[in-house]
């Protein structure tokens, strides 16, 4: 398997991101692309891979919104977000 990926590069940023997810920090994902990234030919943004990925990310790694003004932890449920540029 290792030989199938000749150049892996620096994985420190990926490891830092995964640690954030495991600690329950909310994140923002940036998606660069055009019409395909936006869900063209998939029925629109609600059916895009990006939306599917964000739904999975929020279900698999729930996060807590630490910027919320609420004192009740149940009200501080956050959401991973995305921006398409």
PDB file of N, CA and C in Angstrom:
ATOM      1  N   UNK A   1       0.829  -1.190   0.000  1.00  0.00           N
ATOM      2  CA  UNK A   1       0.000   0.000   0.000  1.00  0.00           C
ATOM      3  C   UNK A   1       0.874   1.255   0.000  1.00  0.00           C
ATOM      4  N   UNK A   2       1.929   1.270   0.773  1.00  0.00           N
ATOM      5  CA  UNK A   2       2.800   2.440   0.849  1.00  0.00           C
ATOM      6  C   UNK A   2       3.393   2.775  -0.523  1.00  0.00           C
ATOM      7  N   UNK A   3       3.748   1.771  -1.296  1.00  0.00           N
ATOM      8  CA  UNK A   3       4.344   2.021  -2.609  1.00  0.00           C
ATOM      9  C   UNK A   3       3.332   2.575  -3.604  1.00  0.00           C
ATOM     10  N   UNK A   4       2.046   2.440  -3.314  1.00  0.00           N
ATOM     11  CA  UNK A   4       1.038   2.990  -4.217  1.00  0.00           C
ATOM     12  C   UNK A   4       0.939   4.507  -4.090  1.00  0.00           C
ATOM     13  N   UNK A   5       1.544   5.061  -3.043  1.00  0.00           N
ATOM     14  CA  UNK A   5       1.568   6.513  -2.838  1.00  0.00           C
ATOM     15  C   UNK A   5       3.022   6.965  -2.777  1.00  0.00           C
ATOM     16  N   UNK A   6       3.653   7.221  -3.915  1.00  0.00           N
ATOM     17  CA  UNK A   6       5.087   7.525  -3.912  1.00  0.00           C
ATOM     18  C   UNK A   6       5.434   8.818  -3.184  1.00  0.00           C
ATOM     19  N   UNK A   7       4.561   9.816  -3.229  1.00  0.00           N
ATOM     20  CA  UNK A   7       4.839  11.077  -2.544  1.00  0.00           C
ATOM     21  C   UNK A   7       3.672  11.395  -1.619  1.00  0.00           C
ATOM     22  N   UNK A   8       3.905  11.335  -0.334  1.00  0.00           N
ATOM     23  CA  UNK A   8       2.862  11.614   0.641  1.00  0.00           C
ATOM     24  C   UNK A   8       2.922  13.075   1.062  1.00  0.00           C
ATOM     25  N   UNK A   9       4.118  13.605   1.204  1.00  0.00           N
ATOM     26  CA  UNK A   9       4.263  14.996   1.634  1.00  0.00           C
ATOM     27  C   UNK A   9       4.133  15.129   3.139  1.00  0.00           C
ATOM     28  N   UNK A  10       4.018  16.358   3.583  1.00  0.00           N
ATOM     29  CA  UNK A  10       3.912  16.651   5.006  1.00  0.00           C
ATOM     30  C   UNK A  10       2.465  16.431   5.451  1.00  0.00           C
ATOM     31  N   UNK A  11       2.252  15.541   6.394  1.00  0.00           N
ATOM     32  CA  UNK A  11       0.907  15.226   6.859  1.00  0.00           C
ATOM     33  C   UNK A  11       0.575  15.923   8.183  1.00  0.00           C
ATOM     34  N   UNK A  12       1.419  16.839   8.622  1.00  0.00           N
ATOM     35  CA  UNK A  12       1.212  17.519   9.902  1.00  0.00           C
ATOM     36  C   UNK A  12      -0.109  18.282   9.933  1.00  0.00           C
ATOM     37  N   UNK A  13      -0.464  18.970   8.857  1.00  0.00           N
ATOM     38  CA  UNK A  13      -1.716  19.723   8.835  1.00  0.00           C
ATOM     39  C   UNK A  13      -2.923  18.795   8.935  1.00  0.00           C
ATOM     40  N   UNK A  14      -2.855  17.645   8.265  1.00  0.00           N
ATOM     41  CA  UNK A  14      -3.934  16.673   8.342  1.00  0.00           C
ATOM     42  C   UNK A  14      -4.051  16.124   9.762  1.00  0.00           C
ATOM     43  N   UNK A  15      -2.935  15.817  10.388  1.00  0.00           N
ATOM     44  CA  UNK A  15      -2.952  15.313  11.758  1.00  0.00           C
ATOM     45  C   UNK A  15      -3.521  16.354  12.720  1.00  0.00           C
ATOM     46  N   UNK A  16      -3.181  17.611  12.528  1.00  0.00           N
ATOM     47  CA  UNK A  16      -3.715  18.689  13.368  1.00  0.00           C
ATOM     48  C   UNK A  16      -5.223  18.806  13.196  1.00  0.00           C
ATOM     49  N   UNK A  17      -5.709  18.697  11.958  1.00  0.00           N
ATOM     50  CA  UNK A  17      -7.144  18.756  11.687  1.00  0.00           C
ATOM     51  C   UNK A  17      -7.869  17.594  12.351  1.00  0.00           C
ATOM     52  N   UNK A  18      -7.316  16.386  12.245  1.00  0.00           N
ATOM     53  CA  UNK A  18      -7.940  15.218  12.856  1.00  0.00           C
ATOM     54  C   UNK A  18      -8.000  15.341  14.379  1.00  0.00           C
ATOM     55  N   UNK A  19      -6.976  15.922  14.974  1.00  0.00           N
ATOM     56  CA  UNK A  19      -6.986  16.151  16.427  1.00  0.00           C
ATOM     57  C   UNK A  19      -8.092  17.131  16.811  1.00  0.00           C
ATOM     58  N   UNK A  20      -8.300  18.163  16.001  1.00  0.00           N
ATOM     59  CA  UNK A  20      -9.394  19.105  16.262  1.00  0.00           C
ATOM     60  C   UNK A  20     -10.741  18.390  16.247  1.00  0.00           C
ATOM     61  N   UNK A  21     -10.927  17.526  15.260  1.00  0.00           N
ATOM     62  CA  UNK A  21     -12.183  16.777  15.162  1.00  0.00           C
ATOM     63  C   UNK A  21     -12.378  15.890  16.389  1.00  0.00           C
ATOM     64  N   UNK A  22     -11.331  15.201  16.789  1.00  0.00           N
ATOM     65  CA  UNK A  22     -11.424  14.290  17.930  1.00  0.00           C
ATOM     66  C   UNK A  22     -11.693  15.029  19.235  1.00  0.00           C
ATOM     67  N   UNK A  23     -11.258  16.272  19.333  1.00  0.00           N
ATOM     68  CA  UNK A  23     -11.468  17.067  20.549  1.00  0.00           C
ATOM     69  C   UNK A  23     -12.808  17.786  20.553  1.00  0.00           C
ATOM     70  N   UNK A  24     -13.574  17.673  19.468  1.00  0.00           N
ATOM     71  CA  UNK A  24     -14.894  18.281  19.412  1.00  0.00           C
ATOM     72  C   UNK A  24     -14.910  19.735  18.990  1.00  0.00           C
ATOM     73  N   UNK A  25     -13.835  20.206  18.371  1.00  0.00           N
ATOM     74  CA  UNK A  25     -13.794  21.585  17.880  1.00  0.00           C
ATOM     75  C   UNK A  25     -14.560  21.684  16.560  1.00  0.00           C
ATOM     76  N   UNK A  26     -15.314  22.749  16.387  1.00  0.00           N
ATOM     77  CA  UNK A  26     -15.995  22.993  15.115  1.00  0.00           C
ATOM     78  C   UNK A  26     -14.975  23.485  14.093  1.00  0.00           C
ATOM     79  N   UNK A  27     -15.159  23.109  12.851  1.00  0.00           N
ATOM     80  CA  UNK A  27     -14.219  23.474  11.794  1.00  0.00           C
ATOM     81  C   UNK A  27     -14.961  24.075  10.605  1.00  0.00           C
ATOM     82  N   UNK A  28     -14.203  24.702   9.740  1.00  0.00           N
ATOM     83  CA  UNK A  28     -14.729  25.201   8.468  1.00  0.00           C
ATOM     84  C   UNK A  28     -13.910  24.582   7.356  1.00  0.00           C
ATOM     85  N   UNK A  29     -14.584  23.987   6.400  1.00  0.00           N
ATOM     86  CA  UNK A  29     -13.950  23.359   5.250  1.00  0.00           C
ATOM     87  C   UNK A  29     -14.085  24.312   4.073  1.00  0.00           C
ATOM     88  N   UNK A  30     -13.007  24.500   3.335  1.00  0.00           N
ATOM     89  CA  UNK A  30     -13.042  25.321   2.130  1.00  0.00           C
ATOM     90  C   UNK A  30     -12.996  24.405   0.918  1.00  0.00           C
ATOM     91  N   UNK A  31     -13.933  24.573   0.008  1.00  0.00           N
ATOM     92  CA  UNK A  31     -13.991  23.766  -1.206  1.00  0.00           C
ATOM     93  C   UNK A  31     -13.765  24.667  -2.408  1.00  0.00           C
ATOM     94  N   UNK A  32     -12.734  24.366  -3.157  1.00  0.00           N
ATOM     95  CA  UNK A  32     -12.435  25.132  -4.356  1.00  0.00           C
ATOM     96  C   UNK A  32     -12.872  24.326  -5.565  1.00  0.00           C
ATOM     97  N   UNK A  33     -13.585  24.955  -6.451  1.00  0.00           N
ATOM     98  CA  UNK A  33     -14.020  24.263  -7.648  1.00  0.00           C
ATOM     99  C   UNK A  33     -15.104  25.025  -8.359  1.00  0.00           C
ATOM    100  N   UNK A  34     -15.635  24.391  -9.348  1.00  0.00           N
ATOM    101  CA  UNK A  34     -16.654  25.026 -10.164  1.00  0.00           C
ATOM    102  C   UNK A  34     -18.012  24.372  -9.993  1.00  0.00           C
ATOM    103  N   UNK A  35     -18.682  24.176 -11.100  1.00  0.00           N
ATOM    104  CA  UNK A  35     -20.058  23.691 -11.062  1.00  0.00           C
ATOM    105  C   UNK A  35     -20.170  22.276 -10.501  1.00  0.00           C
ATOM    106  N   UNK A  36     -19.183  21.440 -10.748  1.00  0.00           N
ATOM    107  CA  UNK A  36     -19.230  20.075 -10.230  1.00  0.00           C
ATOM    108  C   UNK A  36     -19.137  20.084  -8.709  1.00  0.00           C
ATOM    109  N   UNK A  37     -18.289  20.938  -8.173  1.00  0.00           N
ATOM    110  CA  UNK A  37     -18.174  21.072  -6.712  1.00  0.00           C
ATOM    111  C   UNK A  37     -19.504  21.536  -6.126  1.00  0.00           C
ATOM    112  N   UNK A  38     -20.212  22.370  -6.860  1.00  0.00           N
ATOM    113  CA  UNK A  38     -21.500  22.874  -6.406  1.00  0.00           C
ATOM    114  C   UNK A  38     -22.659  21.912  -6.586  1.00  0.00           C
ATOM    115  N   UNK A  39     -22.419  20.746  -7.181  1.00  0.00           N
ATOM    116  CA  UNK A  39     -23.456  19.749  -7.312  1.00  0.00           C
ATOM    117  C   UNK A  39     -24.094  19.672  -8.686  1.00  0.00           C
ATOM    118  N   UNK A  40     -23.501  20.312  -9.697  1.00  0.00           N
ATOM    119  CA  UNK A  40     -24.043  20.251 -11.052  1.00  0.00           C
ATOM    120  C   UNK A  40     -24.123  18.798 -11.504  1.00  0.00           C
ATOM    121  N   UNK A  41     -25.195  18.425 -12.136  1.00  0.00           N
ATOM    122  CA  UNK A  41     -25.473  17.055 -12.589  1.00  0.00           C
ATOM    123  C   UNK A  41     -25.699  16.084 -11.435  1.00  0.00           C
ATOM    124  N   UNK A  42     -25.842  16.600 -10.232  1.00  0.00           N
ATOM    125  CA  UNK A  42     -26.156  15.742  -9.076  1.00  0.00           C
ATOM    126  C   UNK A  42     -27.476  16.182  -8.453  1.00  0.00           C
ATOM    127  N   UNK A  43     -28.141  17.129  -9.082  1.00  0.00           N
ATOM    128  CA  UNK A  43     -29.411  17.613  -8.549  1.00  0.00           C
ATOM    129  C   UNK A  43     -29.278  18.868  -7.719  1.00  0.00           C
ATOM    130  N   UNK A  44     -28.130  19.516  -7.775  1.00  0.00           N
ATOM    131  CA  UNK A  44     -27.936  20.760  -7.031  1.00  0.00           C
ATOM    132  C   UNK A  44     -27.121  20.564  -5.764  1.00  0.00           C
ATOM    133  N   UNK A  45     -26.898  21.661  -5.030  1.00  0.00           N
ATOM    134  CA  UNK A  45     -26.037  21.637  -3.848  1.00  0.00           C
ATOM    135  C   UNK A  45     -26.466  20.627  -2.779  1.00  0.00           C
ATOM    136  N   UNK A  46     -27.760  20.383  -2.659  1.00  0.00           N
ATOM    137  CA  UNK A  46     -28.216  19.454  -1.613  1.00  0.00           C
ATOM    138  C   UNK A  46     -27.773  18.024  -1.883  1.00  0.00           C
ATOM    139  N   UNK A  47     -27.397  17.712  -3.119  1.00  0.00           N
ATOM    140  CA  UNK A  47     -26.945  16.369  -3.472  1.00  0.00           C
ATOM    141  C   UNK A  47     -25.462  16.298  -3.818  1.00  0.00           C
ATOM    142  N   UNK A  48     -24.739  17.366  -3.583  1.00  0.00           N
ATOM    143  CA  UNK A  48     -23.325  17.395  -3.941  1.00  0.00           C
ATOM    144  C   UNK A  48     -22.503  16.541  -2.981  1.00  0.00           C
ATOM    145  N   UNK A  49     -21.329  16.141  -3.436  1.00  0.00           N
ATOM    146  CA  UNK A  49     -20.421  15.380  -2.580  1.00  0.00           C
ATOM    147  C   UNK A  49     -20.049  16.207  -1.356  1.00  0.00           C
ATOM    148  N   UNK A  50     -19.881  17.496  -1.539  1.00  0.00           N
ATOM    149  CA  UNK A  50     -19.525  18.367  -0.417  1.00  0.00           C
ATOM    150  C   UNK A  50     -20.600  18.338   0.661  1.00  0.00           C
ATOM    151  N   UNK A  51     -21.862  18.407   0.279  1.00  0.00           N
ATOM    152  CA  UNK A  51     -22.960  18.341   1.258  1.00  0.00           C
ATOM    153  C   UNK A  51     -22.989  16.975   1.946  1.00  0.00           C
ATOM    154  N   UNK A  52     -22.793  15.907   1.158  1.00  0.00           N
ATOM    155  CA  UNK A  52     -22.747  14.559   1.720  1.00  0.00           C
ATOM    156  C   UNK A  52     -21.607  14.452   2.731  1.00  0.00           C
ATOM    157  N   UNK A  53     -20.446  14.969   2.363  1.00  0.00           N
ATOM    158  CA  UNK A  53     -19.285  14.927   3.256  1.00  0.00           C
ATOM    159  C   UNK A  53     -19.557  15.708   4.542  1.00  0.00           C
ATOM    160  N   UNK A  54     -20.163  16.886   4.437  1.00  0.00           N
ATOM    161  CA  UNK A  54     -20.443  17.694   5.629  1.00  0.00           C
ATOM    162  C   UNK A  54     -21.470  17.009   6.527  1.00  0.00           C
ATOM    163  N   UNK A  55     -22.473  16.381   5.950  1.00  0.00           N
ATOM    164  CA  UNK A  55     -23.445  15.630   6.751  1.00  0.00           C
ATOM    165  C   UNK A  55     -22.751  14.502   7.514  1.00  0.00           C
ATOM    166  N   UNK A  56     -21.865  13.792   6.826  1.00  0.00           N
ATOM    167  CA  UNK A  56     -21.114  12.712   7.474  1.00  0.00           C
ATOM    168  C   UNK A  56     -20.214  13.268   8.577  1.00  0.00           C
ATOM    169  N   UNK A  57     -19.505  14.351   8.289  1.00  0.00           N
ATOM    170  CA  UNK A  57     -18.584  14.945   9.256  1.00  0.00           C
ATOM    171  C   UNK A  57     -19.320  15.377  10.521  1.00  0.00           C
ATOM    172  N   UNK A  58     -20.477  15.999  10.369  1.00  0.00           N
ATOM    173  CA  UNK A  58     -21.256  16.439  11.537  1.00  0.00           C
ATOM    174  C   UNK A  58     -21.812  15.254  12.332  1.00  0.00           C
ATOM    175  N   UNK A  59     -22.161  14.166  11.638  1.00  0.00           N
ATOM    176  CA  UNK A  59     -22.661  12.985  12.340  1.00  0.00           C
ATOM    177  C   UNK A  59     -21.535  12.228  13.035  1.00  0.00           C
ATOM    178  N   UNK A  60     -20.395  12.111  12.381  1.00  0.00           N
ATOM    179  CA  UNK A  60     -19.273  11.322  12.909  1.00  0.00           C
ATOM    180  C   UNK A  60     -18.487  12.075  13.978  1.00  0.00           C
ATOM    181  N   UNK A  61     -18.319  13.381  13.819  1.00  0.00           N
ATOM    182  CA  UNK A  61     -17.532  14.197  14.743  1.00  0.00           C
ATOM    183  C   UNK A  61     -18.354  15.394  15.214  1.00  0.00           C
ATOM    184  N   UNK A  62     -19.354  15.167  16.070  1.00  0.00           N
ATOM    185  CA  UNK A  62     -20.127  16.306  16.568  1.00  0.00           C
ATOM    186  C   UNK A  62     -19.200  17.284  17.283  1.00  0.00           C
ATOM    187  N   UNK A  63     -19.519  18.553  17.185  1.00  0.00           N
ATOM    188  CA  UNK A  63     -18.651  19.562  17.794  1.00  0.00           C
ATOM    189  C   UNK A  63     -19.457  20.470  18.714  1.00  0.00           C
ATOM    190  N   UNK A  64     -18.736  21.214  19.527  1.00  0.00           N
ATOM    191  CA  UNK A  64     -19.341  22.141  20.480  1.00  0.00           C
ATOM    192  C   UNK A  64     -18.967  23.552  20.070  1.00  0.00           C
ATOM    193  N   UNK A  65     -19.961  24.419  19.992  1.00  0.00           N
ATOM    194  CA  UNK A  65     -19.744  25.814  19.627  1.00  0.00           C
ATOM    195  C   UNK A  65     -19.306  26.583  20.867  1.00  0.00           C
ATOM    196  N   UNK A  66     -18.011  26.789  21.016  1.00  0.00           N
ATOM    197  CA  UNK A  66     -17.484  27.492  22.190  1.00  0.00           C
ATOM    198  C   UNK A  66     -17.709  28.992  22.129  1.00  0.00           C
ATOM    199  N   UNK A  67     -18.136  29.505  20.982  1.00  0.00           N
ATOM    200  CA  UNK A  67     -18.383  30.941  20.842  1.00  0.00           C
ATOM    201  C   UNK A  67     -19.803  31.321  21.229  1.00  0.00           C
ATOM    202  N   UNK A  68     -20.601  30.343  21.599  1.00  0.00           N
ATOM    203  CA  UNK A  68     -21.992  30.601  21.937  1.00  0.00           C
ATOM    204  C   UNK A  68     -22.087  31.323  23.271  1.00  0.00           C
ATOM    205  N   UNK A  69     -23.120  32.155  23.421  1.00  0.00           N
ATOM    206  CA  UNK A  69     -23.344  32.894  24.661  1.00  0.00           C
ATOM    207  C   UNK A  69     -24.109  32.069  25.694  1.00  0.00           C
ATOM    208  N   UNK A  70     -24.584  30.898  25.315  1.00  0.00           N
ATOM    209  CA  UNK A  70     -25.372  30.066  26.221  1.00  0.00           C
ATOM    210  C   UNK A  70     -24.477  29.392  27.254  1.00  0.00           C
ATOM    211  N   UNK A  71     -24.973  29.264  28.483  1.00  0.00           N
ATOM    212  CA  UNK A  71     -24.244  28.570  29.530  1.00  0.00           C
ATOM    213  C   UNK A  71     -24.579  27.091  29.567  1.00  0.00           C
ATOM    214  N   UNK A  72     -25.670  26.693  28.959  1.00  0.00           N
ATOM    215  CA  UNK A  72     -26.109  25.313  28.960  1.00  0.00           C
ATOM    216  C   UNK A  72     -25.372  24.559  27.852  1.00  0.00           C
ATOM    217  N   UNK A  73     -24.606  23.518  28.214  1.00  0.00           N
ATOM    218  CA  UNK A  73     -23.820  22.775  27.228  1.00  0.00           C
ATOM    219  C   UNK A  73     -24.672  22.167  26.120  1.00  0.00           C
ATOM    220  N   UNK A  74     -25.918  21.789  26.435  1.00  0.00           N
ATOM    221  CA  UNK A  74     -26.778  21.203  25.410  1.00  0.00           C
ATOM    222  C   UNK A  74     -27.137  22.212  24.331  1.00  0.00           C
ATOM    223  N   UNK A  75     -27.131  23.506  24.680  1.00  0.00           N
ATOM    224  CA  UNK A  75     -27.462  24.545  23.709  1.00  0.00           C
ATOM    225  C   UNK A  75     -26.253  24.944  22.871  1.00  0.00           C
ATOM    226  N   UNK A  76     -25.065  24.451  23.206  1.00  0.00           N
ATOM    227  CA  UNK A  76     -23.845  24.843  22.512  1.00  0.00           C
ATOM    228  C   UNK A  76     -23.464  23.876  21.397  1.00  0.00           C
ATOM    229  N   UNK A  77     -24.410  23.023  21.001  1.00  0.00           N
ATOM    230  CA  UNK A  77     -24.104  22.080  19.926  1.00  0.00           C
ATOM    231  C   UNK A  77     -23.758  22.868  18.676  1.00  0.00           C
ATOM    232  N   UNK A  78     -22.599  22.575  18.139  1.00  0.00           N
ATOM    233  CA  UNK A  78     -22.134  23.304  16.962  1.00  0.00           C
ATOM    234  C   UNK A  78     -22.308  22.502  15.699  1.00  0.00           C
ATOM    235  N   UNK A  79     -21.758  23.030  14.630  1.00  0.00           N
ATOM    236  CA  UNK A  79     -21.835  22.382  13.330  1.00  0.00           C
ATOM    237  C   UNK A  79     -20.587  22.721  12.537  1.00  0.00           C
ATOM    238  N   UNK A  80     -20.011  21.711  11.897  1.00  0.00           N
ATOM    239  CA  UNK A  80     -18.922  21.961  10.964  1.00  0.00           C
ATOM    240  C   UNK A  80     -19.540  22.656   9.757  1.00  0.00           C
ATOM    241  N   UNK A  81     -18.840  23.630   9.225  1.00  0.00           N
ATOM    242  CA  UNK A  81     -19.390  24.427   8.117  1.00  0.00           C
ATOM    243  C   UNK A  81     -18.458  24.339   6.910  1.00  0.00           C
ATOM    244  N   UNK A  82     -18.964  24.782   5.784  1.00  0.00           N
ATOM    245  CA  UNK A  82     -18.120  24.844   4.601  1.00  0.00           C
ATOM    246  C   UNK A  82     -18.341  26.142   3.854  1.00  0.00           C
ATOM    247  N   UNK A  83     -17.322  26.488   3.108  1.00  0.00           N
ATOM    248  CA  UNK A  83     -17.401  27.628   2.189  1.00  0.00           C
ATOM    249  C   UNK A  83     -16.948  27.153   0.838  1.00  0.00           C
ATOM    250  N   UNK A  84     -17.671  27.530  -0.176  1.00  0.00           N
ATOM    251  CA  UNK A  84     -17.262  27.201  -1.541  1.00  0.00           C
ATOM    252  C   UNK A  84     -16.796  28.475  -2.209  1.00  0.00           C
ATOM    253  N   UNK A  85     -15.551  28.496  -2.573  1.00  0.00           N
ATOM    254  CA  UNK A  85     -14.972  29.674  -3.244  1.00  0.00           C
ATOM    255  C   UNK A  85     -14.502  29.329  -4.625  1.00  0.00           C
TER     256      UNK A  85
END
